[in-house]
Short mmCIF file of C-alpha atoms in Angstrom, two decimals:
data_model
loop_
_atom_site.label_atom_id
_atom_site.label_comp_id
_atom_site.label_asym_id
_atom_site.label_seq_id
_atom_site.Cartn_x
_atom_site.Cartn_y
_atom_site.Cartn_z
CA MET G 14 -63.97 -58.06 8.01
CA ASP G 15 -60.59 -59.07 6.63
CA LEU G 16 -57.55 -59.46 8.81
CA ALA G 17 -55.76 -56.29 7.66
CA SER G 18 -58.60 -53.93 8.48
CA ARG G 19 -59.19 -55.82 11.71
CA ILE G 20 -55.58 -55.25 12.77
CA GLY G 21 -55.83 -51.63 11.67
CA TRP G 22 -58.96 -50.95 13.71
CA THR G 23 -57.51 -52.77 16.70
CA LEU G 24 -54.34 -50.68 16.57
CA LEU G 25 -56.39 -47.49 16.28
CA SER G 26 -58.63 -48.43 19.17
CA PHE G 27 -55.62 -49.45 21.24
CA PHE G 28 -53.95 -46.11 20.55
CA VAL G 29 -57.06 -44.22 21.64
CA ALA G 30 -57.39 -46.38 24.75
CA LEU G 31 -53.75 -45.80 25.63
CA ASN G 32 -54.16 -42.05 25.40
CA TYR G 33 -57.37 -42.23 27.40
CA GLY G 34 -55.40 -44.07 30.07
CA PHE G 35 -52.83 -41.27 30.15
CA VAL G 36 -55.52 -38.59 30.33
CA ILE G 37 -57.24 -40.49 33.14
CA ASN G 38 -53.93 -40.63 35.00
CA GLY G 39 -53.61 -36.88 34.62
CA ILE G 40 -57.17 -36.33 35.82
CA ILE G 41 -56.52 -38.59 38.80
CA ARG G 42 -53.52 -36.50 39.84
CA LYS G 43 -55.57 -33.35 39.43
CA VAL G 44 -58.53 -34.77 41.37
CA MET G 45 -56.33 -36.03 44.20
CA ALA G 46 -54.68 -32.62 44.36
CA ARG G 47 -58.04 -30.85 44.53
CA ILE G 48 -59.18 -33.23 47.28
CA GLN G 49 -56.05 -32.27 49.23
CA GLY G 50 -56.65 -28.57 48.59
CA ARG G 51 -53.85 -28.17 46.03
CA PHE G 52 -53.91 -27.10 42.43
CA GLY G 53 -52.02 -30.11 41.20
CA PRO G 54 -50.06 -30.70 38.03
CA PRO G 55 -51.57 -30.01 34.62
CA VAL G 56 -53.69 -32.79 33.15
CA TRP G 57 -51.04 -33.48 30.52
CA GLN G 58 -48.33 -34.05 33.12
CA PRO G 59 -48.25 -37.86 32.48
CA TYR G 60 -47.23 -37.13 28.89
CA ILE G 61 -44.43 -34.84 30.07
CA ASP G 62 -43.30 -37.49 32.55
CA LEU G 63 -43.35 -40.08 29.79
CA GLY G 64 -41.22 -37.87 27.54
CA LYS G 65 -38.82 -37.03 30.33
CA MET G 66 -38.41 -40.68 31.31
CA ALA G 67 -37.73 -41.58 27.70
CA PHE G 68 -35.14 -38.78 27.34
CA GLN G 69 -33.26 -39.55 30.55
CA ARG G 70 -30.49 -42.08 30.23
CA ASN G 71 -30.64 -45.54 31.64
CA SER G 72 -27.75 -46.11 33.93
CA ILE G 73 -27.85 -49.80 34.65
CA SER G 74 -29.49 -53.13 33.97
CA HIS G 75 -29.43 -56.17 36.18
CA GLY G 76 -29.95 -58.88 33.60
CA ILE G 77 -32.34 -60.27 31.03
CA MET G 78 -35.28 -60.77 33.37
CA PHE G 79 -34.89 -57.18 34.56
CA TRP G 80 -35.43 -56.10 30.96
CA LEU G 81 -38.31 -58.49 30.44
CA GLY G 82 -40.27 -57.49 33.56
CA PRO G 83 -41.79 -54.31 32.07
CA VAL G 84 -42.29 -56.17 28.78
CA PHE G 85 -44.32 -58.89 30.49
CA ARG G 86 -46.27 -56.21 32.27
CA ALA G 87 -47.08 -54.52 28.98
CA VAL G 88 -47.92 -57.86 27.36
CA GLY G 89 -50.47 -58.48 30.09
CA GLY G 90 -52.17 -55.16 29.37
CA VAL G 91 -52.01 -55.36 25.58
CA GLY G 92 -53.07 -59.02 25.54
CA LEU G 93 -56.06 -58.25 27.72
CA TYR G 94 -57.06 -55.32 25.53
CA LEU G 95 -56.77 -57.37 22.34
CA LEU G 96 -59.36 -59.82 23.64
CA MET G 97 -61.82 -57.15 24.72
CA PRO G 98 -64.94 -56.11 22.83
CA VAL G 99 -65.25 -52.40 23.55
CA VAL G 100 -68.48 -51.30 21.86
CA MET G 101 -71.36 -53.75 21.44
CA GLY G 102 -72.56 -54.37 17.93
CA ASP G 103 -69.56 -52.68 16.32
CA PRO G 104 -67.29 -55.44 14.97
CA ARG G 105 -64.56 -52.88 14.30
CA LEU G 106 -64.11 -52.50 18.06
CA TYR G 107 -64.35 -56.17 18.89
CA ALA G 108 -60.59 -56.63 18.42
CA PHE G 109 -59.79 -60.36 18.59
CA THR G 110 -62.41 -61.29 21.13
CA ASP G 111 -63.36 -64.48 19.29
CA MET G 112 -59.88 -65.86 19.87
CA GLY G 113 -60.04 -66.04 23.64
CA ASP G 114 -62.56 -66.37 26.42
CA LEU G 115 -62.76 -65.23 30.01
CA LEU G 116 -60.22 -67.78 31.21
CA LEU G 117 -57.53 -66.41 28.90
CA MET G 118 -58.41 -62.85 29.93
CA MET G 119 -58.02 -63.68 33.60
CA TYR G 120 -54.72 -65.34 32.79
CA PHE G 121 -53.53 -62.15 31.12
CA MET G 122 -54.59 -60.15 34.15
CA PHE G 123 -52.21 -62.11 36.37
CA PHE G 124 -49.48 -62.69 33.84
CA GLY G 125 -48.25 -59.09 34.02
CA SER G 126 -47.90 -59.09 37.79
CA LEU G 127 -46.04 -62.38 37.75
CA GLY G 128 -43.64 -61.20 35.05
CA MET G 129 -43.08 -57.98 36.90
CA ALA G 130 -42.35 -59.93 40.07
CA LEU G 131 -39.67 -61.95 38.30
CA GLY G 132 -38.13 -58.87 36.71
CA ALA G 133 -38.14 -56.77 39.86
CA GLY G 134 -36.74 -59.67 41.83
CA GLU G 135 -33.64 -59.60 39.67
CA GLY G 136 -33.09 -55.97 40.62
CA GLY G 137 -31.61 -57.24 43.83
CA HIS G 138 -32.70 -54.35 46.02
CA PRO G 139 -34.08 -55.60 49.35
CA HIS G 140 -37.20 -53.47 48.97
CA SER G 141 -38.17 -55.25 45.76
CA PRO G 142 -38.80 -58.72 47.23
CA ILE G 143 -40.63 -57.13 50.17
CA GLY G 144 -42.97 -55.34 47.77
CA ILE G 145 -43.30 -58.45 45.60
CA SER G 146 -44.21 -60.72 48.47
CA ARG G 147 -46.80 -58.22 49.65
CA GLY G 148 -48.15 -57.74 46.15
CA LEU G 149 -48.44 -61.42 45.35
CA SER G 150 -50.07 -62.29 48.66
CA GLN G 151 -52.57 -59.47 48.18
CA MET G 152 -53.12 -60.62 44.60
CA THR G 153 -53.93 -64.17 45.68
CA ALA G 154 -56.38 -62.73 48.20
CA TYR G 155 -58.34 -60.49 45.81
CA GLU G 156 -58.35 -63.21 43.19
CA LEU G 157 -60.79 -65.22 45.25
CA PRO G 158 -63.75 -62.79 45.32
CA PHE G 159 -63.08 -61.80 41.71
CA ILE G 160 -63.03 -65.38 40.45
CA LEU G 161 -66.10 -66.27 42.50
CA ALA G 162 -67.90 -63.34 40.88
CA VAL G 163 -66.79 -64.34 37.38
CA VAL G 164 -67.78 -67.96 37.98
CA ALA G 165 -71.19 -66.76 39.16
CA LEU G 166 -71.66 -64.81 35.92
CA VAL G 167 -70.49 -67.79 33.88
CA ALA G 168 -72.89 -70.10 35.72
CA GLN G 169 -75.68 -67.62 35.14
CA THR G 170 -74.97 -67.21 31.43
CA ARG G 171 -73.70 -70.75 30.80
CA SER G 172 -70.89 -69.29 28.72
CA PHE G 173 -67.26 -68.24 29.05
CA ASP G 174 -67.70 -65.85 26.14
CA VAL G 175 -67.65 -62.17 27.10
CA THR G 176 -69.90 -61.20 24.19
CA ALA G 177 -72.47 -63.74 25.42
CA ILE G 178 -72.33 -62.26 28.92
CA MET G 179 -72.75 -58.79 27.42
CA ALA G 180 -75.67 -59.96 25.28
CA ALA G 181 -77.39 -61.45 28.32
CA GLN G 182 -77.44 -58.03 29.99
CA GLN G 183 -79.25 -56.14 27.24
CA GLY G 184 -82.74 -54.72 27.53
CA GLY G 185 -82.41 -52.11 30.24
CA VAL G 186 -80.32 -50.90 33.10
CA LEU G 187 -81.87 -53.38 35.51
CA HIS G 188 -80.61 -56.24 33.37
CA TRP G 189 -77.01 -55.30 34.07
CA ASN G 190 -75.24 -57.81 36.26
CA LEU G 191 -74.67 -54.99 38.70
CA PHE G 192 -78.40 -55.21 39.48
CA ALA G 193 -79.16 -58.74 38.30
CA ASN G 194 -76.45 -60.26 40.48
CA PRO G 195 -75.61 -57.54 43.02
CA LEU G 196 -73.72 -59.74 45.49
CA SER G 197 -71.20 -60.96 42.92
CA SER G 198 -70.85 -57.46 41.53
CA ILE G 199 -70.07 -55.98 44.92
CA ALA G 200 -67.47 -58.71 45.50
CA ALA G 201 -65.88 -58.01 42.13
CA PHE G 202 -65.85 -54.25 42.60
CA ILE G 203 -64.17 -54.65 45.98
CA ALA G 204 -61.63 -56.91 44.28
CA LEU G 205 -61.11 -54.10 41.75
CA LEU G 206 -59.97 -51.88 44.63
CA GLY G 207 -57.20 -54.36 45.25
CA MET G 208 -56.33 -54.66 41.57
CA ASN G 209 -56.00 -50.92 41.00
CA MET G 210 -53.82 -50.62 44.09
CA TYR G 211 -55.03 -47.33 45.44
CA ALA G 212 -55.51 -46.97 49.18
CA PRO G 213 -56.42 -48.90 51.27
CA PHE G 214 -54.70 -51.61 49.22
CA ASN G 215 -51.57 -49.73 48.16
CA ILE G 216 -49.24 -51.69 50.41
CA VAL G 217 -47.38 -53.00 47.36
CA GLY G 218 -45.80 -49.72 46.36
CA ALA G 219 -46.23 -48.29 49.86
CA PRO G 220 -44.75 -44.85 49.12
CA THR G 221 -42.53 -43.57 51.95
CA GLU G 222 -42.46 -46.97 53.61
CA ILE G 223 -40.60 -49.32 51.29
CA PRO G 224 -39.87 -46.59 48.79
CA VAL G 225 -41.69 -47.84 45.72
CA GLY G 226 -41.65 -51.54 46.36
CA PRO G 227 -40.96 -53.76 43.37
CA MET G 228 -39.96 -50.85 41.14
CA THR G 229 -37.11 -49.64 43.34
CA GLU G 230 -34.37 -50.40 40.81
CA TYR G 231 -36.35 -49.51 37.70
CA HIS G 232 -35.73 -46.15 36.12
CA ASN G 233 -36.28 -44.02 33.05
CA ALA G 234 -36.91 -46.04 29.89
CA TYR G 235 -38.10 -48.99 31.96
CA ILE G 236 -40.50 -46.69 33.77
CA SER G 237 -41.74 -45.05 30.59
CA PHE G 238 -42.45 -48.48 29.16
CA MET G 239 -44.19 -49.46 32.37
CA MET G 240 -46.31 -46.30 32.22
CA VAL G 241 -47.51 -47.33 28.76
CA GLY G 242 -48.22 -50.88 29.89
CA ARG G 243 -49.98 -49.70 33.01
CA SER G 244 -52.33 -47.31 31.27
CA ALA G 245 -53.18 -49.97 28.67
CA PHE G 246 -53.80 -52.46 31.44
CA ALA G 247 -55.91 -50.04 33.46
CA ILE G 248 -58.20 -49.34 30.51
CA ALA G 249 -58.40 -53.01 29.47
CA LYS G 250 -59.27 -54.11 32.99
CA THR G 251 -61.90 -51.42 33.33
CA VAL G 252 -63.42 -52.38 29.98
CA LEU G 253 -63.64 -55.97 31.24
CA PHE G 254 -65.54 -54.80 34.31
CA MET G 255 -67.78 -52.65 32.11
CA ASN G 256 -68.57 -55.65 29.92
CA LEU G 257 -69.13 -58.05 32.78
CA PHE G 258 -71.13 -55.90 35.16
CA LEU G 259 -72.30 -52.71 33.45
CA GLY G 260 -73.76 -54.28 30.33
CA GLY G 261 -71.02 -53.18 27.93
CA ALA G 262 -71.33 -50.01 25.88
CA HIS G 263 -73.32 -49.17 22.77
CA SER G 264 -71.22 -46.22 21.67
CA VAL G 265 -67.75 -44.90 22.23
CA ILE G 266 -69.11 -42.06 24.36
CA GLU G 267 -70.93 -44.51 26.60
CA ALA G 268 -67.74 -46.58 26.92
CA VAL G 269 -65.73 -43.49 27.85
CA VAL G 270 -68.23 -42.50 30.54
CA LYS G 271 -68.52 -45.98 32.01
CA ILE G 272 -64.75 -46.51 32.05
CA PHE G 273 -64.37 -43.18 33.83
CA ALA G 274 -67.02 -44.10 36.41
CA ILE G 275 -65.58 -47.54 37.13
CA TYR G 276 -62.02 -46.29 37.38
CA PHE G 277 -62.87 -43.37 39.62
CA TRP G 278 -64.71 -45.64 42.02
CA THR G 279 -61.30 -46.93 43.07
CA VAL G 280 -59.74 -43.46 43.02
CA PHE G 281 -62.36 -41.92 45.30
CA VAL G 282 -62.19 -44.83 47.70
CA GLY G 283 -58.42 -44.41 47.65
CA ALA G 284 -58.71 -40.71 48.42
CA VAL G 285 -60.48 -41.21 51.74
CA PHE G 286 -59.05 -44.43 53.18
CA MET G 287 -55.90 -45.19 55.07
CA ARG G 288 -53.54 -47.94 54.00
CA PHE G 289 -54.08 -51.53 55.12
CA ARG G 290 -51.14 -53.58 56.19
CA ALA G 291 -50.48 -56.68 54.05
CA GLU G 292 -52.04 -59.16 56.45
CA GLN G 293 -55.00 -56.85 57.08
CA SER G 294 -55.76 -56.59 53.39
CA VAL G 295 -55.41 -60.36 52.89
CA ARG G 296 -57.77 -60.99 55.79
CA PHE G 297 -60.19 -58.39 54.49
CA PHE G 298 -60.38 -59.94 51.01
CA LEU G 299 -60.77 -63.46 52.35
CA ARG G 300 -63.58 -62.39 54.65
CA TRP G 301 -66.32 -60.07 53.38
CA PRO G 302 -65.79 -59.95 49.61
CA ALA G 303 -65.19 -63.70 49.54
CA ALA G 304 -68.39 -64.31 51.54
CA LEU G 305 -70.28 -62.02 49.17
CA GLY G 306 -68.78 -63.89 46.23
CA VAL G 307 -69.91 -67.26 47.61
CA ALA G 308 -73.39 -65.85 48.27
CA GLY G 309 -73.55 -64.42 44.75
CA LEU G 310 -72.49 -67.76 43.29
CA ALA G 311 -75.15 -69.56 45.35
CA LEU G 312 -77.73 -67.03 44.18
CA SER G 313 -76.90 -67.49 40.52
CA LEU G 314 -76.86 -71.29 40.85
CA TRP G 315 -80.18 -71.29 42.69
CA ARG G 316 -82.00 -69.23 40.06
CA MET J 25 -24.78 -20.34 40.32
CA LYS J 26 -22.33 -21.97 38.04
CA ASN J 27 -22.12 -22.43 34.38
CA HIS J 28 -20.24 -25.53 33.38
CA GLU J 29 -20.45 -25.03 29.66
CA PRO J 30 -17.95 -27.48 28.19
CA ASP J 31 -15.39 -25.98 25.85
CA LYS J 32 -14.89 -28.91 23.51
CA PRO J 33 -17.83 -31.26 23.57
CA TRP J 34 -16.42 -33.33 20.75
CA ASP J 35 -13.22 -34.20 22.58
CA LEU J 36 -13.99 -37.60 24.05
CA THR J 37 -10.52 -38.23 25.42
CA ARG J 38 -11.11 -36.01 28.43
CA PHE J 39 -13.56 -38.37 30.04
CA PRO J 40 -12.41 -40.63 32.85
CA THR J 41 -12.76 -44.33 32.22
CA ILE J 42 -15.37 -45.71 34.57
CA GLN J 43 -15.80 -49.42 34.75
CA PRO J 44 -19.20 -50.82 35.74
CA PRO J 45 -19.47 -53.61 38.30
CA ALA J 46 -19.23 -57.13 36.93
CA GLY J 47 -22.50 -58.47 35.62
CA SER J 48 -24.07 -55.06 35.09
CA ARG J 49 -24.51 -53.19 31.87
CA PRO J 50 -24.26 -49.43 31.99
CA HIS J 51 -25.97 -47.59 29.17
CA ALA J 52 -24.91 -44.05 29.80
CA ASP J 53 -21.19 -44.09 29.74
CA ALA J 54 -19.20 -41.02 30.51
CA GLY J 55 -17.67 -40.98 27.06
CA ASP J 56 -20.91 -40.18 25.34
CA ALA J 57 -20.84 -36.89 23.52
CA THR J 58 -24.63 -36.69 23.54
CA CYS J 59 -24.49 -36.46 27.33
CA PHE J 60 -24.38 -32.70 27.08
CA LEU J 61 -27.53 -30.78 27.73
CA GLY J 62 -27.27 -27.72 25.57
CA ALA J 63 -24.07 -28.60 23.85
CA GLU J 64 -25.27 -32.01 22.82
CA ASP J 65 -25.21 -32.68 19.12
CA ARG J 66 -23.19 -29.52 18.55
CA LEU J 67 -20.74 -31.85 16.89
CA ARG J 68 -23.08 -32.36 13.97
CA ALA J 69 -24.81 -29.04 14.47
CA PRO J 70 -27.68 -29.19 12.05
CA LYS J 71 -30.70 -27.18 13.14
CA LEU J 72 -32.79 -30.31 13.58
CA ASP J 73 -30.51 -31.71 16.25
CA GLU J 74 -30.60 -28.43 18.08
CA ALA J 75 -34.37 -28.45 18.00
CA VAL J 76 -34.43 -32.03 19.31
CA ALA J 77 -32.08 -31.06 22.13
CA THR J 78 -34.32 -28.11 23.00
CA ILE J 79 -37.40 -30.33 23.13
CA LYS J 80 -35.61 -32.89 25.29
CA ASN J 81 -34.47 -30.19 27.67
CA TRP J 82 -38.00 -28.80 27.90
CA PHE J 83 -39.33 -32.22 28.89
CA ARG J 84 -36.53 -32.65 31.43
CA ALA J 85 -37.20 -29.26 32.96
CA MET J 86 -40.95 -29.69 33.21
CA SER J 87 -40.79 -32.97 35.10
CA LEU J 88 -38.31 -32.83 37.98
CA ASN J 89 -38.16 -35.69 40.45
CA VAL J 90 -36.61 -34.70 43.74
CA LEU J 91 -34.82 -37.41 45.68
CA ALA J 92 -36.36 -37.75 49.13
CA PHE J 93 -33.14 -37.36 51.10
CA GLY J 94 -33.01 -34.63 53.72
CA THR J 95 -29.44 -34.16 54.77
CA GLY J 96 -29.90 -31.39 57.30
CA CYS J 97 -32.42 -29.15 59.00
CA GLY J 98 -33.38 -27.55 55.69
CA ALA J 99 -35.40 -30.63 54.85
CA ILE J 100 -38.09 -29.19 57.08
CA GLU J 101 -38.67 -26.53 54.45
CA LEU J 102 -39.23 -29.17 51.78
CA ARG J 103 -42.39 -30.54 53.37
CA PRO J 104 -44.46 -27.37 52.94
CA LEU J 105 -43.52 -27.45 49.27
CA ALA J 106 -45.65 -30.54 48.78
CA THR J 107 -48.61 -29.21 50.74
CA SER J 108 -51.53 -27.12 49.59
CA ARG J 109 -49.99 -23.75 50.38
CA PHE J 110 -47.00 -24.00 48.05
CA ASP J 111 -47.75 -27.16 46.03
CA MET J 112 -44.66 -27.89 43.97
CA SER J 113 -46.61 -30.37 41.83
CA ARG J 114 -47.98 -27.35 39.94
CA PHE J 115 -44.57 -27.16 38.26
CA GLY J 116 -44.39 -30.89 37.61
CA ILE J 117 -42.02 -31.36 40.53
CA THR J 118 -42.61 -34.56 42.46
CA GLY J 119 -40.70 -36.54 45.01
CA ALA J 120 -38.92 -39.72 44.09
CA PRO J 121 -38.12 -42.22 46.81
CA THR J 122 -35.19 -43.91 45.11
CA PRO J 123 -32.10 -42.42 43.44
CA ARG J 124 -32.78 -44.46 40.33
CA GLN J 125 -35.97 -42.53 39.65
CA SER J 126 -34.90 -39.05 40.62
CA ASN J 127 -32.99 -36.35 38.83
CA VAL J 128 -32.77 -33.51 41.35
CA PHE J 129 -30.80 -33.80 44.57
CA ILE J 130 -31.50 -31.16 47.20
CA ILE J 131 -28.70 -30.86 49.73
CA SER J 132 -30.84 -29.38 52.43
CA GLY J 133 -28.56 -27.55 54.81
CA TYR J 134 -25.51 -28.76 56.67
CA LEU J 135 -23.88 -31.92 55.43
CA ALA J 136 -22.02 -34.09 57.91
CA THR J 137 -19.04 -35.97 56.52
CA LYS J 138 -20.79 -39.19 57.50
CA THR J 139 -23.79 -38.16 55.38
CA LEU J 140 -21.55 -37.02 52.54
CA LYS J 141 -20.59 -40.61 51.86
CA ARG J 142 -24.24 -41.61 51.44
CA VAL J 143 -24.92 -38.50 49.42
CA ILE J 144 -22.13 -39.37 46.99
CA ARG J 145 -23.43 -42.89 46.70
CA CYS J 146 -26.96 -41.69 45.97
CA TYR J 147 -25.80 -38.96 43.61
CA GLU J 148 -23.80 -41.35 41.48
CA GLN J 149 -26.67 -43.81 41.35
CA MET J 150 -28.98 -41.21 39.87
CA PRO J 151 -29.25 -41.53 36.09
CA ASN J 152 -27.94 -38.69 33.95
CA PRO J 153 -28.76 -35.89 33.47
CA LYS J 154 -29.11 -34.86 37.11
CA TRP J 155 -28.95 -31.64 39.06
CA VAL J 156 -27.98 -30.57 42.55
CA VAL J 157 -29.76 -27.78 44.43
CA ALA J 158 -27.85 -26.56 47.46
CA LEU J 159 -30.12 -25.16 50.11
CA GLY J 160 -29.11 -22.78 52.85
CA SER J 161 -25.94 -20.98 53.78
CA CYS J 162 -24.38 -24.12 55.29
CA THR J 163 -23.76 -25.46 51.81
CA ILE J 164 -22.14 -22.23 50.67
CA ASN J 165 -19.67 -21.41 53.44
CA GLY J 166 -20.56 -23.61 56.37
CA GLY J 167 -23.05 -21.14 57.81
CA MET J 168 -23.43 -21.51 61.53
CA TYR J 169 -21.34 -24.68 61.30
CA TRP J 170 -18.35 -22.78 59.94
CA ASP J 171 -16.05 -24.16 62.66
CA SER J 172 -17.59 -27.58 63.03
CA TYR J 173 -15.22 -30.52 62.87
CA ASN J 174 -17.57 -32.95 61.17
CA THR J 175 -19.50 -30.98 58.58
CA ILE J 176 -18.27 -29.91 55.19
CA LYS J 177 -18.16 -26.18 54.53
CA VAL J 178 -18.16 -25.72 50.76
CA LEU J 179 -20.36 -28.20 48.98
CA ASP J 180 -19.01 -27.34 45.56
CA LEU J 181 -15.73 -29.07 46.38
CA TYR J 182 -17.44 -32.43 46.67
CA MET J 183 -20.37 -32.26 44.27
CA PRO J 184 -21.22 -30.04 41.31
CA VAL J 185 -23.93 -27.58 42.40
CA ASP J 186 -26.29 -26.16 39.81
CA VAL J 187 -28.31 -23.80 41.97
CA TYR J 188 -27.55 -22.28 45.35
CA ILE J 189 -30.42 -20.99 47.45
CA SER J 190 -29.09 -18.83 50.24
CA GLY J 191 -30.71 -18.22 53.59
CA CYS J 192 -30.96 -19.81 56.98
CA MET J 193 -33.42 -21.28 56.35
CA PRO J 194 -34.66 -20.22 52.93
CA ARG J 195 -38.43 -20.04 52.85
CA PRO J 196 -40.39 -22.34 50.54
CA GLU J 197 -40.93 -19.34 48.25
CA ALA J 198 -37.16 -19.10 47.83
CA LEU J 199 -37.06 -22.78 46.98
CA ILE J 200 -39.70 -22.30 44.33
CA ALA J 201 -37.68 -19.42 42.92
CA GLY J 202 -34.62 -21.66 42.91
CA PHE J 203 -36.51 -24.40 41.13
CA SER J 204 -37.79 -21.95 38.59
CA TYR J 205 -34.21 -20.77 37.98
CA LEU J 206 -33.09 -24.38 37.64
CA MET J 207 -35.84 -25.05 35.12
CA ASP J 208 -34.77 -22.03 33.07
CA GLU J 209 -31.17 -23.21 33.17
CA ILE J 210 -32.13 -26.70 32.04
CA LYS J 211 -34.27 -25.34 29.23
CA ALA J 212 -31.39 -23.14 28.12
CA GLY J 213 -29.04 -26.13 28.28
CA ARG J 214 -26.74 -24.54 30.81
CA ALA J 215 -27.25 -26.83 33.81
CA ASN J 216 -24.33 -29.11 33.05
CA GLY J 217 -22.98 -29.68 36.55
CA TRP J 218 -23.41 -33.45 36.30
CA HIS J 219 -21.23 -33.42 33.25
CA HIS J 220 -18.63 -31.37 35.02
CA TYR J 221 -18.64 -34.06 37.69
CA LEU J 222 -17.93 -36.81 35.19
CA GLU J 223 -15.22 -34.75 33.54
CA ASN J 224 -13.45 -33.95 36.81
CA LEU J 225 -14.24 -37.11 38.69
CA ASP J 226 -10.64 -37.52 39.85
CA TRP J 227 -10.56 -34.05 41.36
CA TYR J 228 -13.88 -34.58 43.14
CA ARG J 229 -12.76 -37.99 44.38
CA GLU J 230 -9.60 -36.50 45.81
CA ASN J 231 -11.58 -33.89 47.72
CA GLN J 232 -14.09 -36.45 48.91
CA LYS J 233 -11.41 -38.78 50.17
CA GLN J 234 -9.83 -35.96 52.11
CA VAL J 235 -12.87 -35.62 54.38
CA ILE J 236 -14.18 -39.19 54.30
CA THR J 237 -11.57 -41.06 56.26
CA ASP J 238 -13.21 -44.50 56.11
CA TRP J 239 -13.50 -44.55 52.34
CA ASP J 240 -14.91 -47.86 51.15
CA LEU J 241 -16.90 -46.87 48.07
CA PRO J 242 -16.22 -48.43 44.67
CA ASP J 243 -14.65 -46.46 41.81
CA TYR J 244 -18.07 -45.30 40.75
CA ASN J 245 -21.45 -46.15 42.28
CA TRP J 246 -23.48 -47.53 39.42
#
């Protein structure tokens, strides 16, 4: 496939993924409302919010890094998505996966948060550094089980290539890493709870406590840009989990269903749990998921 | 319920000059003719601009973010709005914890002069366009605090009010009715109180300084 059609297909797939992220956000708000016995906003409410945020006026900026924070965030999401093969065996949906391996993907996953931390720090509001310090400490904590799980998969497959890891899982549901290496998978899926920042790990934003944490000074166009970056990142991250643990997808429909299932795992957990404090969540991640990750790594090295 | 339809939207000389703090860059300056809600782009007046303004106003009306700032006892009536019985999120109304991310300010009941200072600060930090909903009779004529020494009696002297909801206290149903009226006003481009505030900033400042004796706010709270 030549470069032009490759870029074209990647843009198309990115556009669809972005919209799927927005629809999922709408469904999440609806589902949370139904769980709480409310009707909730319409499913297309994220689109209305996006439009409204874009049409409000920005009132202030705090400097260059303040501008760049949401951009870095979006770059993390877009960069991750560009490296992600979405549907197995369909080179049109492989994006630029041959140009980067798992290490680069994991770098992109953390790049956005770090950029956002720098940008929000320039906002100068006292709540921003509080949220940032909580977010970064929680991030370092959930990194450990996630990286242990990824290293276990890499040791098992002897490859950093996502397509190779996907190929190793073919041949039936029981070949998925979710069943082939359950300990690592459980560790990674618990780490996903921390990444998606729903309860019990939503200390970073901590609504009603430190108003919205790092984003306190951000408004309107910044927020609308962040919404775009966040939904791209959410989908890209979920596709990574699908490829690593659920054997990838063979059709777009399968991808849509698996992404929905993986994402709503964190939403449903978030709907029923209370919020951990920062030190509780750090301790939690360094205890059970990390132990499971070490056990999963030992298991995959032993086999 | 007021209608601050500007007479001459194209006349930019009426706007007060507001200087931002050093090191900050304001994007929405008061002298921006497109600041108007319904009257925006009337200067050029082609049908397309009008349609764009209508679409913008529809988006603004369908996604209201209420600043979480309860000034008085009326804030107790705001809680049920978020719960399953009344559920304001059906209308796209959500709470916003910081002034930067909100565009509706509910003055919920009596407003002490001490609180007024914080209210002004928050109101001016909200990005334009923004709307004020005054809740309860205290904001209209003082209500049961009509002879109190430290509450303000008529809110409209200190802030531009777009919708008044009378009662003591108004029920959540009345609030929903008020919100629905506000949404209609925004869609029709008539809720221009924030613009009236910018136009008459000097007058509002004078009134505010009369009741706030320890005035230490900057010229404008960016």
